[in-house]
Amino acid sequence: MKLLPTLLAAAALSTSLGASAQDAAIRKTLGERIPQLQQIDEVRPTPMKGLYEVRIGTDLFYTDAQGNYLIQGELIDTKARRNLTEDRINKLTAVDFKALPLQDAFTVVRGDGSRKLAVFEDPNCGYCKRFEKDMQNVDNVTVYMFLYPILSPDSAEKSRNIWCAKDRVAAWDDHMLRDKVPAAASCDTSALQRNLAFGRKHKITGTPTLIFSDGSRVPGAIGAQEVERRLAEVASSK
């Protein structure tokens, strides 16, 4: 019986060394054959036997054990009916809500404001305007609005005028809901530059981008019903 722990430890070490060698072999083969894959962040096995995930930042690829074949696409678990690639990307792109620089956003409170949501939006984004109209049907929520001017120089100008307005919420609503161009205003707009830097760091490439209080992220406009569903999901998981 005293021999059992030793055998188990040896088996674990052997498995670890085998996994490390596999990792190194895949990195070497892919790096030599595909220059864009010379800097791989992570190699890990997938639930599908013989298939490995290759990660570069938040970009995912799949390969065989020798690195002879490369797949770019989505891995679906048909039994569980889950998109494993989507699940993994959601985990990789999750943002710690507590780490959001809320001082660089303005706050929209509806009802009791008990539920929390952060949104990155460009004032010239048509999808954002549609999203804002839908959000009028969502109550009891606090929305941290991050101005994220990425579409054009005019986006930066409008974002400045909204950020520097005496009443940011009113200026935002007038523009997004009633197509009223924000009046010219000036002030310190370093917050907008920090928002852009934060977005680049976390690969926020489109607007609107929603971040819920559990860190989950949704790129693109979703309707009020879907927002409600996700807010309820977050609340039930606490």
mmCIF file of C-alpha atoms in Angstrom:
data_model
loop_
_atom_site.group_PDB
_atom_site.id
_atom_site.type_symbol
_atom_site.label_atom_id
_atom_site.label_comp_id
_atom_site.label_asym_id
_atom_site.label_seq_id
_atom_site.Cartn_x
_atom_site.Cartn_y
_atom_site.Cartn_z
ATOM 1 C CA MET A 1 0.000 0.000 0.000
ATOM 2 C CA LYS A 2 2.913 2.359 0.685
ATOM 3 C CA LEU A 3 3.914 1.984 -2.931
ATOM 4 C CA LEU A 4 0.616 3.411 -4.240
ATOM 5 C CA PRO A 5 1.306 7.126 -3.582
ATOM 6 C CA THR A 6 4.706 6.780 -5.273
ATOM 7 C CA LEU A 7 3.162 5.147 -8.329
ATOM 8 C CA LEU A 8 0.451 7.790 -8.534
ATOM 9 C CA ALA A 9 3.021 10.571 -8.289
ATOM 10 C CA ALA A 10 5.124 8.965 -11.005
ATOM 11 C CA ALA A 11 2.079 8.624 -13.261
ATOM 12 C CA ALA A 12 1.137 12.274 -12.703
ATOM 13 C CA LEU A 13 4.694 13.362 -13.504
ATOM 14 C CA SER A 14 4.728 11.235 -16.643
ATOM 15 C CA THR A 15 1.412 12.753 -17.784
ATOM 16 C CA SER A 16 2.699 16.261 -17.099
ATOM 17 C CA LEU A 17 5.914 15.653 -19.032
ATOM 18 C CA GLY A 18 3.924 14.139 -21.887
ATOM 19 C CA ALA A 19 1.610 17.149 -22.044
ATOM 20 C CA SER A 20 4.589 19.506 -21.951
ATOM 21 C CA ALA A 21 6.284 17.651 -24.803
ATOM 22 C CA GLN A 22 3.043 17.712 -26.805
ATOM 23 C CA ASP A 23 2.703 21.440 -26.226
ATOM 24 C CA ALA A 24 6.290 22.043 -27.343
ATOM 25 C CA ALA A 25 5.903 19.868 -30.459
ATOM 26 C CA ILE A 26 2.778 21.707 -31.599
ATOM 27 C CA ARG A 27 4.369 25.108 -30.981
ATOM 28 C CA LYS A 28 7.501 24.109 -32.888
ATOM 29 C CA THR A 29 5.702 22.685 -35.919
ATOM 30 C CA LEU A 30 3.182 25.502 -36.283
ATOM 31 C CA GLY A 31 5.774 28.196 -35.623
ATOM 32 C CA GLU A 32 8.065 26.833 -38.310
ATOM 33 C CA ARG A 33 5.336 26.412 -40.910
ATOM 34 C CA ILE A 34 3.156 29.466 -40.247
ATOM 35 C CA PRO A 35 5.024 32.680 -39.336
ATOM 36 C CA GLN A 36 1.867 34.202 -37.799
ATOM 37 C CA LEU A 37 1.849 31.369 -35.243
ATOM 38 C CA GLN A 38 5.354 31.876 -33.884
ATOM 39 C CA GLN A 39 4.056 33.560 -30.731
ATOM 40 C CA ILE A 40 1.458 31.138 -29.353
ATOM 41 C CA ASP A 41 0.092 32.042 -25.926
ATOM 42 C CA GLU A 42 -1.402 28.692 -25.002
ATOM 43 C CA VAL A 43 -1.864 25.131 -26.244
ATOM 44 C CA ARG A 44 -4.405 22.915 -24.490
ATOM 45 C CA PRO A 45 -6.382 19.762 -25.238
ATOM 46 C CA THR A 46 -10.050 20.073 -26.118
ATOM 47 C CA PRO A 47 -12.814 17.648 -25.095
ATOM 48 C CA MET A 48 -12.466 16.085 -28.555
ATOM 49 C CA LYS A 49 -9.779 13.385 -28.450
ATOM 50 C CA GLY A 50 -6.696 14.277 -30.473
ATOM 51 C CA LEU A 51 -7.744 17.894 -31.048
ATOM 52 C CA TYR A 52 -5.854 20.773 -29.409
ATOM 53 C CA GLU A 53 -6.752 24.413 -28.954
ATOM 54 C CA VAL A 54 -4.123 26.946 -30.017
ATOM 55 C CA ARG A 55 -4.648 30.409 -28.556
ATOM 56 C CA ILE A 56 -3.071 33.686 -29.641
ATOM 57 C CA GLY A 57 -4.564 36.451 -27.524
ATOM 58 C CA THR A 58 -8.281 35.810 -27.853
ATOM 59 C CA ASP A 59 -7.991 34.192 -31.298
ATOM 60 C CA LEU A 60 -8.563 30.431 -31.258
ATOM 61 C CA PHE A 61 -7.437 27.747 -33.694
ATOM 62 C CA TYR A 62 -7.488 23.959 -33.521
ATOM 63 C CA THR A 63 -4.838 21.447 -34.512
ATOM 64 C CA ASP A 64 -3.997 17.762 -34.351
ATOM 65 C CA ALA A 65 -1.348 16.336 -32.003
ATOM 66 C CA GLN A 66 1.427 16.796 -34.579
ATOM 67 C CA GLY A 67 0.462 20.273 -35.756
ATOM 68 C CA ASN A 68 0.023 18.994 -39.309
ATOM 69 C CA TYR A 69 -3.440 20.449 -39.731
ATOM 70 C CA LEU A 70 -4.936 23.736 -38.594
ATOM 71 C CA ILE A 71 -8.652 24.484 -38.263
ATOM 72 C CA GLN A 72 -10.151 27.939 -37.946
ATOM 73 C CA GLY A 73 -13.783 27.696 -36.908
ATOM 74 C CA GLU A 74 -16.104 26.744 -34.090
ATOM 75 C CA LEU A 75 -16.109 23.586 -31.999
ATOM 76 C CA ILE A 76 -19.636 22.444 -31.137
ATOM 77 C CA ASP A 77 -20.542 19.937 -28.424
ATOM 78 C CA THR A 78 -23.583 18.331 -30.070
ATOM 79 C CA LYS A 79 -24.518 16.321 -26.992
ATOM 80 C CA ALA A 80 -24.539 19.307 -24.656
ATOM 81 C CA ARG A 81 -25.654 21.597 -27.476
ATOM 82 C CA ARG A 82 -22.990 24.152 -26.621
ATOM 83 C CA ASN A 83 -20.652 26.189 -28.766
ATOM 84 C CA LEU A 84 -17.372 25.448 -26.974
ATOM 85 C CA THR A 85 -15.461 28.041 -28.995
ATOM 86 C CA GLU A 86 -17.950 30.746 -28.057
ATOM 87 C CA ASP A 87 -17.863 29.690 -24.383
ATOM 88 C CA ARG A 88 -14.082 29.883 -24.368
ATOM 89 C CA ILE A 89 -13.941 33.293 -26.068
ATOM 90 C CA ASN A 90 -16.538 34.632 -23.627
ATOM 91 C CA LYS A 91 -14.318 33.503 -20.761
ATOM 92 C CA LEU A 92 -11.202 35.004 -22.335
ATOM 93 C CA THR A 93 -12.842 38.351 -23.064
ATOM 94 C CA ALA A 94 -14.679 38.709 -19.754
ATOM 95 C CA VAL A 95 -13.951 41.994 -17.984
ATOM 96 C CA ASP A 96 -13.792 42.296 -14.212
ATOM 97 C CA PHE A 97 -16.660 44.710 -13.563
ATOM 98 C CA LYS A 98 -14.902 45.997 -10.445
ATOM 99 C CA ALA A 99 -11.913 46.949 -12.604
ATOM 100 C CA LEU A 100 -13.951 49.201 -14.905
ATOM 101 C CA PRO A 101 -12.818 52.856 -14.657
ATOM 102 C CA LEU A 102 -16.272 54.106 -13.741
ATOM 103 C CA GLN A 103 -14.954 57.629 -13.210
ATOM 104 C CA ASP A 104 -14.575 57.810 -16.995
ATOM 105 C CA ALA A 105 -18.258 57.061 -17.608
ATOM 106 C CA PHE A 106 -21.441 58.953 -16.864
ATOM 107 C CA THR A 107 -24.302 57.237 -15.101
ATOM 108 C CA VAL A 108 -27.867 56.691 -16.244
ATOM 109 C CA VAL A 109 -30.181 55.473 -13.461
ATOM 110 C CA ARG A 110 -33.631 54.056 -14.128
ATOM 111 C CA GLY A 111 -36.023 53.031 -11.358
ATOM 112 C CA ASP A 112 -34.188 51.852 -8.251
ATOM 113 C CA GLY A 113 -30.958 51.317 -10.216
ATOM 114 C CA SER A 114 -30.362 48.004 -8.464
ATOM 115 C CA ARG A 115 -28.999 46.148 -11.493
ATOM 116 C CA LYS A 116 -25.689 47.147 -13.076
ATOM 117 C CA LEU A 117 -24.599 47.349 -16.696
ATOM 118 C CA ALA A 118 -21.717 49.063 -18.503
ATOM 119 C CA VAL A 119 -21.969 50.016 -22.171
ATOM 120 C CA PHE A 120 -19.373 51.324 -24.633
ATOM 121 C CA GLU A 121 -21.029 53.403 -27.362
ATOM 122 C CA ASP A 122 -20.193 55.712 -30.228
ATOM 123 C CA PRO A 123 -22.639 58.628 -30.704
ATOM 124 C CA ASN A 124 -22.653 58.034 -34.474
ATOM 125 C CA CYS A 125 -23.450 54.345 -34.179
ATOM 126 C CA GLY A 126 -26.869 53.491 -35.649
ATOM 127 C CA TYR A 127 -27.036 50.212 -33.741
ATOM 128 C CA CYS A 128 -26.335 52.144 -30.536
ATOM 129 C CA LYS A 129 -29.300 54.421 -31.214
ATOM 130 C CA ARG A 130 -31.539 51.412 -31.717
ATOM 131 C CA PHE A 131 -30.178 49.888 -28.522
ATOM 132 C CA GLU A 132 -30.823 53.103 -26.576
ATOM 133 C CA LYS A 133 -34.450 53.149 -27.718
ATOM 134 C CA ASP A 134 -34.864 49.537 -26.587
ATOM 135 C CA MET A 135 -33.258 50.347 -23.247
ATOM 136 C CA GLN A 136 -36.100 52.744 -22.456
ATOM 137 C CA ASN A 137 -38.079 49.577 -21.693
ATOM 138 C CA VAL A 138 -35.575 48.304 -19.118
ATOM 139 C CA ASP A 139 -36.235 49.524 -15.574
ATOM 140 C CA ASN A 140 -34.399 49.312 -12.236
ATOM 141 C CA VAL A 141 -30.950 49.479 -13.783
ATOM 142 C CA THR A 142 -27.839 51.621 -13.484
ATOM 143 C CA VAL A 143 -26.056 52.028 -16.800
ATOM 144 C CA TYR A 144 -22.435 53.200 -16.808
ATOM 145 C CA MET A 145 -22.094 54.849 -20.194
ATOM 146 C CA PHE A 146 -18.596 54.903 -21.666
ATOM 147 C CA LEU A 147 -18.278 57.208 -24.666
ATOM 148 C CA TYR A 148 -16.220 55.277 -27.198
ATOM 149 C CA PRO A 149 -15.656 57.373 -30.355
ATOM 150 C CA ILE A 150 -14.168 54.940 -32.872
ATOM 151 C CA LEU A 151 -16.200 55.518 -36.042
ATOM 152 C CA SER A 152 -15.030 58.938 -37.249
ATOM 153 C CA PRO A 153 -13.534 62.292 -36.217
ATOM 154 C CA ASP A 154 -17.111 63.545 -35.878
ATOM 155 C CA SER A 155 -17.682 60.838 -33.269
ATOM 156 C CA ALA A 156 -14.858 62.316 -31.214
ATOM 157 C CA GLU A 157 -16.354 65.809 -31.545
ATOM 158 C CA LYS A 158 -19.821 64.696 -30.491
ATOM 159 C CA SER A 159 -18.395 62.646 -27.627
ATOM 160 C CA ARG A 160 -16.503 65.705 -26.415
ATOM 161 C CA ASN A 161 -19.617 67.862 -26.551
ATOM 162 C CA ILE A 162 -21.663 65.268 -24.647
ATOM 163 C CA TRP A 163 -18.944 64.654 -22.055
ATOM 164 C CA CYS A 164 -18.502 68.395 -21.515
ATOM 165 C CA ALA A 165 -22.235 69.199 -21.384
ATOM 166 C CA LYS A 166 -23.668 70.492 -18.109
ATOM 167 C CA ASP A 167 -26.110 67.585 -18.141
ATOM 168 C CA ARG A 168 -24.430 64.635 -19.855
ATOM 169 C CA VAL A 169 -27.439 62.337 -19.591
ATOM 170 C CA ALA A 170 -29.766 64.907 -21.151
ATOM 171 C CA ALA A 171 -27.296 65.659 -23.960
ATOM 172 C CA TRP A 172 -26.864 61.932 -24.613
ATOM 173 C CA ASP A 173 -30.601 61.202 -24.642
ATOM 174 C CA ASP A 174 -31.332 64.201 -26.859
ATOM 175 C CA HIS A 175 -28.831 62.986 -29.404
ATOM 176 C CA MET A 176 -29.435 59.219 -29.297
ATOM 177 C CA LEU A 177 -33.227 59.273 -28.922
ATOM 178 C CA ARG A 178 -34.206 62.535 -30.621
ATOM 179 C CA ASP A 179 -31.355 63.121 -33.123
ATOM 180 C CA LYS A 180 -30.535 66.473 -31.556
ATOM 181 C CA VAL A 181 -26.905 67.353 -32.229
ATOM 182 C CA PRO A 182 -25.125 68.139 -28.947
ATOM 183 C CA ALA A 183 -24.176 71.766 -28.455
ATOM 184 C CA ALA A 184 -20.495 72.686 -28.701
ATOM 185 C CA ALA A 185 -18.704 72.459 -25.368
ATOM 186 C CA SER A 186 -15.167 72.077 -24.103
ATOM 187 C CA CYS A 187 -13.505 70.630 -21.013
ATOM 188 C CA ASP A 188 -10.886 68.029 -20.052
ATOM 189 C CA THR A 189 -11.551 65.035 -22.332
ATOM 190 C CA SER A 190 -8.720 62.785 -21.147
ATOM 191 C CA ALA A 191 -11.421 60.343 -19.976
ATOM 192 C CA LEU A 192 -12.317 59.701 -23.618
ATOM 193 C CA GLN A 193 -8.704 58.862 -24.425
ATOM 194 C CA ARG A 194 -8.588 56.493 -21.467
ATOM 195 C CA ASN A 195 -11.785 54.832 -22.729
ATOM 196 C CA LEU A 196 -10.137 54.247 -26.107
ATOM 197 C CA ALA A 197 -7.037 52.827 -24.438
ATOM 198 C CA PHE A 198 -9.159 50.563 -22.242
ATOM 199 C CA GLY A 199 -11.065 49.371 -25.301
ATOM 200 C CA ARG A 200 -7.879 48.567 -27.195
ATOM 201 C CA LYS A 201 -6.522 46.634 -24.232
ATOM 202 C CA HIS A 202 -9.695 44.560 -23.941
ATOM 203 C CA LYS A 203 -10.299 44.289 -27.702
ATOM 204 C CA ILE A 204 -13.559 46.205 -27.762
ATOM 205 C CA THR A 205 -13.796 46.581 -31.532
ATOM 206 C CA GLY A 206 -17.429 47.544 -32.073
ATOM 207 C CA THR A 207 -20.317 49.429 -30.534
ATOM 208 C CA PRO A 208 -22.398 48.953 -28.613
ATOM 209 C CA THR A 209 -20.462 46.567 -26.383
ATOM 210 C CA LEU A 210 -22.249 45.570 -23.168
ATOM 211 C CA ILE A 211 -20.512 44.376 -20.012
ATOM 212 C CA PHE A 212 -22.652 42.840 -17.281
ATOM 213 C CA SER A 213 -21.729 42.803 -13.596
ATOM 214 C CA ASP A 214 -20.562 39.179 -13.765
ATOM 215 C CA GLY A 215 -17.962 40.208 -16.351
ATOM 216 C CA SER A 216 -19.777 38.696 -19.324
ATOM 217 C CA ARG A 217 -19.639 40.702 -22.510
ATOM 218 C CA VAL A 218 -22.049 41.080 -25.422
ATOM 219 C CA PRO A 219 -20.782 42.702 -28.639
ATOM 220 C CA GLY A 220 -23.583 44.338 -30.588
ATOM 221 C CA ALA A 221 -27.094 45.630 -30.012
ATOM 222 C CA ILE A 222 -29.545 43.339 -28.258
ATOM 223 C CA GLY A 223 -33.196 43.976 -27.481
ATOM 224 C CA ALA A 224 -34.722 44.874 -24.125
ATOM 225 C CA GLN A 225 -35.983 41.325 -23.628
ATOM 226 C CA GLU A 226 -32.482 39.879 -24.032
ATOM 227 C CA VAL A 227 -31.033 42.528 -21.710
ATOM 228 C CA GLU A 228 -33.646 41.582 -19.109
ATOM 229 C CA ARG A 229 -32.847 37.894 -19.507
ATOM 230 C CA ARG A 230 -29.134 38.447 -19.012
ATOM 231 C CA LEU A 231 -29.640 40.766 -16.026
ATOM 232 C CA ALA A 232 -31.874 38.126 -14.422
ATOM 233 C CA GLU A 233 -29.269 35.450 -15.168
ATOM 234 C CA VAL A 234 -26.571 37.506 -13.459
ATOM 235 C CA ALA A 235 -28.802 38.124 -10.422
ATOM 236 C CA SER A 236 -29.633 34.431 -10.043
ATOM 237 C CA SER A 237 -25.964 33.437 -10.171
ATOM 238 C CA LYS A 238 -25.037 35.575 -7.157
#
